[in-house]
PDB file of C-alpha atoms in Angstrom:
ATOM      1  CA  MET A   1      -1.174-117.970 -64.093  1.00 46.00           C
ATOM      2  CA  ASN A   2      -4.615-119.255 -64.880  1.00 46.00           C
ATOM      3  CA  GLU A   3      -6.454-116.955 -67.336  1.00 46.00           C
ATOM      4  CA  THR A   4      -9.831-117.672 -65.745  1.00 45.00           C
ATOM      5  CA  ALA A   5      -8.597-116.573 -62.321  1.00 45.00           C
ATOM      6  CA  ASN A   6      -7.053-113.456 -63.841  1.00 43.00           C
ATOM      7  CA  MET A   7     -10.312-112.546 -65.636  1.00 44.00           C
ATOM      8  CA  THR A   8     -12.382-112.776 -62.447  1.00 46.00           C
ATOM      9  CA  SER A   9     -10.072-110.515 -60.422  1.00 49.00           C
ATOM     10  CA  VAL A  10      -9.796-107.666 -62.973  1.00 49.00           C
ATOM     11  CA  PRO A  11     -12.793-106.580 -65.043  1.00 47.00           C
ATOM     12  CA  ALA A  12     -12.286-106.827 -68.790  1.00 48.00           C
ATOM     13  CA  GLY A  13     -14.220-103.683 -69.710  1.00 53.00           C
ATOM     14  CA  PRO A  14     -16.427-100.889 -68.437  1.00 57.00           C
ATOM     15  CA  ASP A  15     -19.589-102.941 -68.928  1.00 44.00           C
ATOM     16  CA  GLU A  16     -18.523-105.620 -66.472  1.00 66.00           C
ATOM     17  CA  ASP A  17     -19.674-105.320 -62.849  1.00 80.00           C
ATOM     18  CA  LEU A  18     -17.073-104.384 -60.263  1.00 79.00           C
ATOM     19  CA  THR A  19     -16.852-105.886 -56.806  1.00 86.00           C
ATOM     20  CA  PRO A  20     -17.180-103.436 -53.918  1.00 86.00           C
ATOM     21  CA  GLU A  21     -13.438-103.699 -53.262  1.00 87.00           C
ATOM     22  CA  GLN A  22     -12.582-102.961 -56.897  1.00 85.00           C
ATOM     23  CA  LEU A  23     -15.017-100.071 -56.989  1.00 84.00           C
ATOM     24  CA  ALA A  24     -13.555 -98.593 -53.778  1.00 84.00           C
ATOM     25  CA  ALA A  25     -10.053 -98.915 -55.214  1.00 86.00           C
ATOM     26  CA  GLN A  26     -11.150 -97.215 -58.436  1.00 85.00           C
ATOM     27  CA  TRP A  27     -12.765 -94.324 -56.527  1.00 82.00           C
ATOM     28  CA  GLU A  28      -9.667 -93.913 -54.368  1.00 79.00           C
ATOM     29  CA  ALA A  29      -7.427 -93.830 -57.447  1.00 81.00           C
ATOM     30  CA  GLU A  30      -9.626 -91.182 -59.116  1.00 80.00           C
ATOM     31  CA  ALA A  31     -10.095 -89.042 -55.988  1.00 76.00           C
ATOM     32  CA  PRO A  32      -8.572 -85.569 -55.871  1.00 74.00           C
ATOM     33  CA  PRO A  33      -5.601 -85.072 -53.557  1.00 77.00           C
ATOM     34  CA  ALA A  34      -6.299 -84.486 -49.864  1.00 75.00           C
ATOM     35  CA  GLY A  35      -6.483 -80.887 -48.708  1.00 74.00           C
ATOM     36  CA  GLY A  36      -4.921 -81.428 -45.325  1.00 75.00           C
ATOM     37  CA  PRO A  37      -5.888 -80.231 -41.853  1.00 78.00           C
ATOM     38  CA  ILE A  38      -5.492 -76.519 -42.610  1.00 79.00           C
ATOM     39  CA  ALA A  39      -7.952 -76.704 -45.521  1.00 79.00           C
ATOM     40  CA  ASN A  40     -10.360 -78.705 -43.340  1.00 82.00           C
ATOM     41  CA  PHE A  41     -10.125 -76.097 -40.585  1.00 85.00           C
ATOM     42  CA  ALA A  42     -10.552 -73.178 -43.007  1.00 85.00           C
ATOM     43  CA  ALA A  43     -13.623 -74.712 -44.665  1.00 85.00           C
ATOM     44  CA  ALA A  44     -15.248 -75.448 -41.295  1.00 90.00           C
ATOM     45  CA  ALA A  45     -14.439 -71.948 -40.020  1.00 92.00           C
ATOM     46  CA  VAL A  46     -15.938 -70.298 -43.110  1.00 92.00           C
ATOM     47  CA  ALA A  47     -19.113 -72.388 -42.786  1.00 93.00           C
ATOM     48  CA  THR A  48     -19.399 -71.505 -39.091  1.00 96.00           C
ATOM     49  CA  VAL A  49     -18.943 -67.763 -39.722  1.00 96.00           C
ATOM     50  CA  LEU A  50     -21.440 -67.753 -42.616  1.00 95.00           C
ATOM     51  CA  GLY A  51     -23.965 -69.655 -40.506  1.00 96.00           C
ATOM     52  CA  ALA A  52     -23.556 -67.235 -37.598  1.00 96.00           C
ATOM     53  CA  ALA A  53     -23.938 -64.246 -39.939  1.00 95.00           C
ATOM     54  CA  GLY A  54     -27.089 -65.802 -41.360  1.00 94.00           C
ATOM     55  CA  MET A  55     -28.523 -66.208 -37.865  1.00 95.00           C
ATOM     56  CA  VAL A  56     -27.860 -62.535 -37.049  1.00 95.00           C
ATOM     57  CA  LEU A  57     -29.464 -61.366 -40.297  1.00 92.00           C
ATOM     58  CA  SER A  58     -32.429 -63.695 -39.768  1.00 92.00           C
ATOM     59  CA  LEU A  59     -33.028 -62.283 -36.300  1.00 93.00           C
ATOM     60  CA  GLN A  60     -33.279 -58.804 -37.834  1.00 91.00           C
ATOM     61  CA  LEU A  61     -36.133 -60.062 -40.040  1.00 87.00           C
ATOM     62  CA  GLY A  62     -38.005 -61.434 -37.038  1.00 89.00           C
ATOM     63  CA  LEU A  63     -38.634 -65.061 -36.189  1.00 90.00           C
ATOM     64  CA  GLY A  64     -42.215 -65.176 -35.000  1.00 89.00           C
ATOM     65  CA  THR A  65     -43.525 -68.516 -33.773  1.00 87.00           C
ATOM     66  CA  PRO A  66     -43.966 -71.858 -35.526  1.00 85.00           C
ATOM     67  CA  SER A  67     -47.705 -71.169 -35.846  1.00 86.00           C
ATOM     68  CA  GLN A  68     -47.149 -67.538 -36.957  1.00 88.00           C
ATOM     69  CA  PRO A  69     -43.730 -67.538 -38.658  1.00 87.00           C
ATOM     70  CA  GLN A  70     -42.082 -64.326 -39.760  1.00 87.00           C
ATOM     71  CA  PRO A  71     -39.638 -63.998 -42.690  1.00 86.00           C
ATOM     72  CA  GLY A  72     -36.551 -64.827 -40.640  1.00 88.00           C
ATOM     73  CA  LEU A  73     -37.686 -68.141 -39.149  1.00 90.00           C
ATOM     74  CA  TRP A  74     -36.582 -70.606 -41.835  1.00 90.00           C
ATOM     75  CA  PRO A  75     -33.391 -68.748 -42.735  1.00 92.00           C
ATOM     76  CA  PHE A  76     -32.584 -68.779 -39.015  1.00 95.00           C
ATOM     77  CA  VAL A  77     -33.200 -72.534 -38.754  1.00 95.00           C
ATOM     78  CA  MET A  78     -31.001 -73.237 -41.795  1.00 96.00           C
ATOM     79  CA  SER A  79     -28.267 -70.881 -40.540  1.00 96.00           C
ATOM     80  CA  LEU A  80     -28.368 -72.600 -37.161  1.00 97.00           C
ATOM     81  CA  VAL A  81     -27.924 -75.992 -38.828  1.00 97.00           C
ATOM     82  CA  ILE A  82     -24.968 -74.663 -40.857  1.00 96.00           C
ATOM     83  CA  THR A  83     -23.384 -73.189 -37.721  1.00 97.00           C
ATOM     84  CA  VAL A  84     -23.791 -76.394 -35.716  1.00 97.00           C
ATOM     85  CA  LEU A  85     -22.375 -78.519 -38.548  1.00 95.00           C
ATOM     86  CA  GLY A  86     -19.454 -76.100 -38.981  1.00 94.00           C
ATOM     87  CA  LEU A  87     -18.688 -76.243 -35.259  1.00 95.00           C
ATOM     88  CA  ALA A  88     -18.948 -80.034 -35.281  1.00 93.00           C
ATOM     89  CA  GLN A  89     -16.478 -80.152 -38.167  1.00 90.00           C
ATOM     90  CA  LEU A  90     -14.120 -77.843 -36.257  1.00 89.00           C
ATOM     91  CA  ILE A  91     -14.299 -79.934 -33.090  1.00 88.00           C
ATOM     92  CA  ILE A  92     -14.685 -83.573 -34.098  1.00 83.00           C
ATOM     93  CA  GLY A  93     -14.236 -83.464 -37.869  1.00 73.00           C
ATOM     94  CA  ARG A  94     -10.454 -83.415 -37.618  1.00 68.00           C
ATOM     95  CA  LYS A  95     -10.517 -87.068 -36.621  1.00 66.00           C
ATOM     96  CA  GLY A  96     -12.177 -87.978 -39.916  1.00 59.00           C
ATOM     97  CA  GLY A  97     -10.609 -88.163 -43.333  1.00 63.00           C
ATOM     98  CA  GLU A  98      -8.845 -85.395 -45.138  1.00 68.00           C
ATOM     99  CA  GLY A  99     -10.967 -83.027 -47.196  1.00 70.00           C
ATOM    100  CA  GLU A 100     -10.368 -82.448 -50.881  1.00 73.00           C
ATOM    101  CA  LYS A 101      -7.683 -80.046 -51.990  1.00 75.00           C
ATOM    102  CA  PHE A 102      -8.990 -76.923 -53.693  1.00 75.00           C
ATOM    103  CA  SER A 103      -8.685 -77.067 -57.462  1.00 77.00           C
ATOM    104  CA  LYS A 104      -9.899 -75.167 -60.532  1.00 79.00           C
ATOM    105  CA  LEU A 105     -13.291 -76.827 -60.078  1.00 79.00           C
ATOM    106  CA  SER A 106     -13.555 -75.304 -56.587  1.00 79.00           C
ATOM    107  CA  TRP A 107     -14.061 -71.901 -58.209  1.00 85.00           C
ATOM    108  CA  LEU A 108     -17.348 -73.163 -59.655  1.00 88.00           C
ATOM    109  CA  VAL A 109     -18.810 -72.975 -56.156  1.00 85.00           C
ATOM    110  CA  LEU A 110     -17.997 -69.265 -55.996  1.00 87.00           C
ATOM    111  CA  PHE A 111     -19.486 -68.783 -59.465  1.00 91.00           C
ATOM    112  CA  GLY A 112     -22.666 -70.553 -58.333  1.00 90.00           C
ATOM    113  CA  ALA A 113     -22.858 -68.418 -55.185  1.00 90.00           C
ATOM    114  CA  ALA A 114     -22.337 -65.216 -57.204  1.00 92.00           C
ATOM    115  CA  THR A 115     -25.173 -66.122 -59.566  1.00 93.00           C
ATOM    116  CA  LEU A 116     -27.405 -66.859 -56.576  1.00 91.00           C
ATOM    117  CA  ILE A 117     -26.594 -63.420 -55.145  1.00 91.00           C
ATOM    118  CA  GLY A 118     -27.524 -61.979 -58.543  1.00 91.00           C
ATOM    119  CA  LEU A 119     -30.888 -63.764 -58.331  1.00 90.00           C
ATOM    120  CA  VAL A 120     -31.539 -62.281 -54.896  1.00 87.00           C
ATOM    121  CA  ALA A 121     -30.558 -58.787 -56.087  1.00 89.00           C
ATOM    122  CA  LEU A 122     -32.712 -58.909 -59.241  1.00 89.00           C
ATOM    123  CA  MET A 123     -35.809 -60.559 -57.789  1.00 87.00           C
ATOM    124  CA  PRO A 124     -37.266 -57.461 -56.054  1.00 86.00           C
ATOM    125  CA  VAL A 125     -36.616 -55.380 -59.178  1.00 89.00           C
ATOM    126  CA  ILE A 126     -37.952 -57.593 -62.010  1.00 90.00           C
ATOM    127  CA  GLY A 127     -39.656 -60.471 -60.237  1.00 87.00           C
ATOM    128  CA  PHE A 128     -38.537 -64.041 -59.840  1.00 87.00           C
ATOM    129  CA  GLU A 129     -39.317 -65.397 -63.314  1.00 91.00           C
ATOM    130  CA  ILE A 130     -36.472 -63.915 -65.394  1.00 92.00           C
ATOM    131  CA  PRO A 131     -33.714 -64.178 -62.748  1.00 93.00           C
ATOM    132  CA  SER A 132     -34.788 -67.742 -61.905  1.00 93.00           C
ATOM    133  CA  LEU A 133     -34.833 -68.698 -65.573  1.00 95.00           C
ATOM    134  CA  LEU A 134     -31.337 -67.263 -66.040  1.00 94.00           C
ATOM    135  CA  LEU A 135     -30.042 -68.925 -62.867  1.00 94.00           C
ATOM    136  CA  CYS A 136     -31.428 -72.334 -63.843  1.00 95.00           C
ATOM    137  CA  PHE A 137     -30.026 -72.008 -67.346  1.00 96.00           C
ATOM    138  CA  VAL A 138     -26.549 -70.946 -66.183  1.00 95.00           C
ATOM    139  CA  TRP A 139     -26.384 -73.678 -63.565  1.00 94.00           C
ATOM    140  CA  MET A 140     -27.573 -76.406 -65.922  1.00 94.00           C
ATOM    141  CA  LYS A 141     -25.522 -75.350 -68.938  1.00 94.00           C
ATOM    142  CA  PHE A 142     -22.280 -74.088 -67.438  1.00 91.00           C
ATOM    143  CA  LEU A 143     -22.138 -75.824 -64.061  1.00 89.00           C
ATOM    144  CA  GLY A 144     -24.017 -79.006 -64.972  1.00 90.00           C
ATOM    145  CA  GLY A 145     -22.753 -79.453 -68.515  1.00 90.00           C
ATOM    146  CA  GLU A 146     -26.201 -79.985 -70.038  1.00 93.00           C
ATOM    147  CA  SER A 147     -26.774 -79.457 -73.744  1.00 95.00           C
ATOM    148  CA  TRP A 148     -28.264 -76.134 -74.876  1.00 95.00           C
ATOM    149  CA  ARG A 149     -31.611 -77.768 -75.589  1.00 96.00           C
ATOM    150  CA  SER A 150     -31.782 -79.553 -72.238  1.00 95.00           C
ATOM    151  CA  ALA A 151     -30.681 -76.467 -70.319  1.00 95.00           C
ATOM    152  CA  VAL A 152     -33.376 -74.315 -71.943  1.00 96.00           C
ATOM    153  CA  LEU A 153     -36.108 -76.949 -71.574  1.00 96.00           C
ATOM    154  CA  TYR A 154     -35.322 -77.814 -67.950  1.00 96.00           C
ATOM    155  CA  SER A 155     -34.981 -74.154 -66.981  1.00 96.00           C
ATOM    156  CA  VAL A 156     -38.402 -73.315 -68.377  1.00 96.00           C
ATOM    157  CA  LEU A 157     -39.949 -76.367 -66.697  1.00 97.00           C
ATOM    158  CA  VAL A 158     -38.377 -75.590 -63.320  1.00 96.00           C
ATOM    159  CA  VAL A 159     -39.505 -71.960 -63.345  1.00 94.00           C
ATOM    160  CA  ALA A 160     -42.999 -72.971 -64.521  1.00 95.00           C
ATOM    161  CA  ALA A 161     -43.204 -75.524 -61.694  1.00 96.00           C
ATOM    162  CA  PHE A 162     -42.102 -72.939 -59.116  1.00 91.00           C
ATOM    163  CA  TYR A 163     -44.616 -70.459 -60.516  1.00 91.00           C
ATOM    164  CA  GLY A 164     -47.367 -73.041 -60.318  1.00 93.00           C
ATOM    165  CA  ILE A 165     -46.502 -74.090 -56.791  1.00 93.00           C
ATOM    166  CA  PHE A 166     -45.649 -70.784 -55.127  1.00 87.00           C
ATOM    167  CA  ILE A 167     -47.710 -68.194 -57.043  1.00 86.00           C
ATOM    168  CA  LEU A 168     -50.772 -70.092 -58.222  1.00 90.00           C
ATOM    169  CA  GLY A 169     -50.962 -72.874 -55.641  1.00 90.00           C
ATOM    170  CA  LEU A 170     -49.779 -71.256 -52.417  1.00 87.00           C
ATOM    171  CA  GLY A 171     -50.452 -67.629 -53.301  1.00 84.00           C
ATOM    172  CA  THR A 172     -47.147 -66.395 -51.875  1.00 82.00           C
ATOM    173  CA  THR A 173     -46.046 -62.785 -52.094  1.00 81.00           C
ATOM    174  CA  ILE A 174     -42.882 -63.466 -54.093  1.00 79.00           C
ATOM    175  CA  PRO A 175     -42.262 -60.556 -56.493  1.00 81.00           C
ATOM    176  CA  HIS A 176     -43.342 -61.692 -59.959  1.00 77.00           C
ATOM    177  CA  LEU A 177     -44.063 -60.200 -63.372  1.00 79.00           C
ATOM    178  CA  PHE A 178     -47.101 -62.200 -64.436  1.00 74.00           C
TER     179      PHE A 178
END
């Protein structure tokens, strides 16, 4: 076989550009195993139920109007979107590809959700600054794999930006310490 032809069909190293076909083949080879139709159905059902629960809770907060929104308006809109997407996945999503099989990394989603619930629980008690700083740090360090220095720096910058935008700039009534 001609060495030149062989070199053009298979990249020699990681620095060499891949063709779209080679890249697709590489992604397919590295993809996690398919979850199957039951996993697809379960994930869509959970999303639909969570979205519906969010809509019910949002209605209890009051929706208001677009010109005079109440606290439940945007959570209701987002919950409605989640519900519609969950229903669409239940109905027409089965014709698409297989979802990913749950793995050890799937538990990170639950960890992220638990820390978000912690943020919501702590915010009325001690304000948004400390819980937000902790949430950003945990997500960046333990979920994102950032270095200690980057996680601390980015967490402080994110919380400072949110403080500047929502407290100083918009004057919102988010519970805060400072």
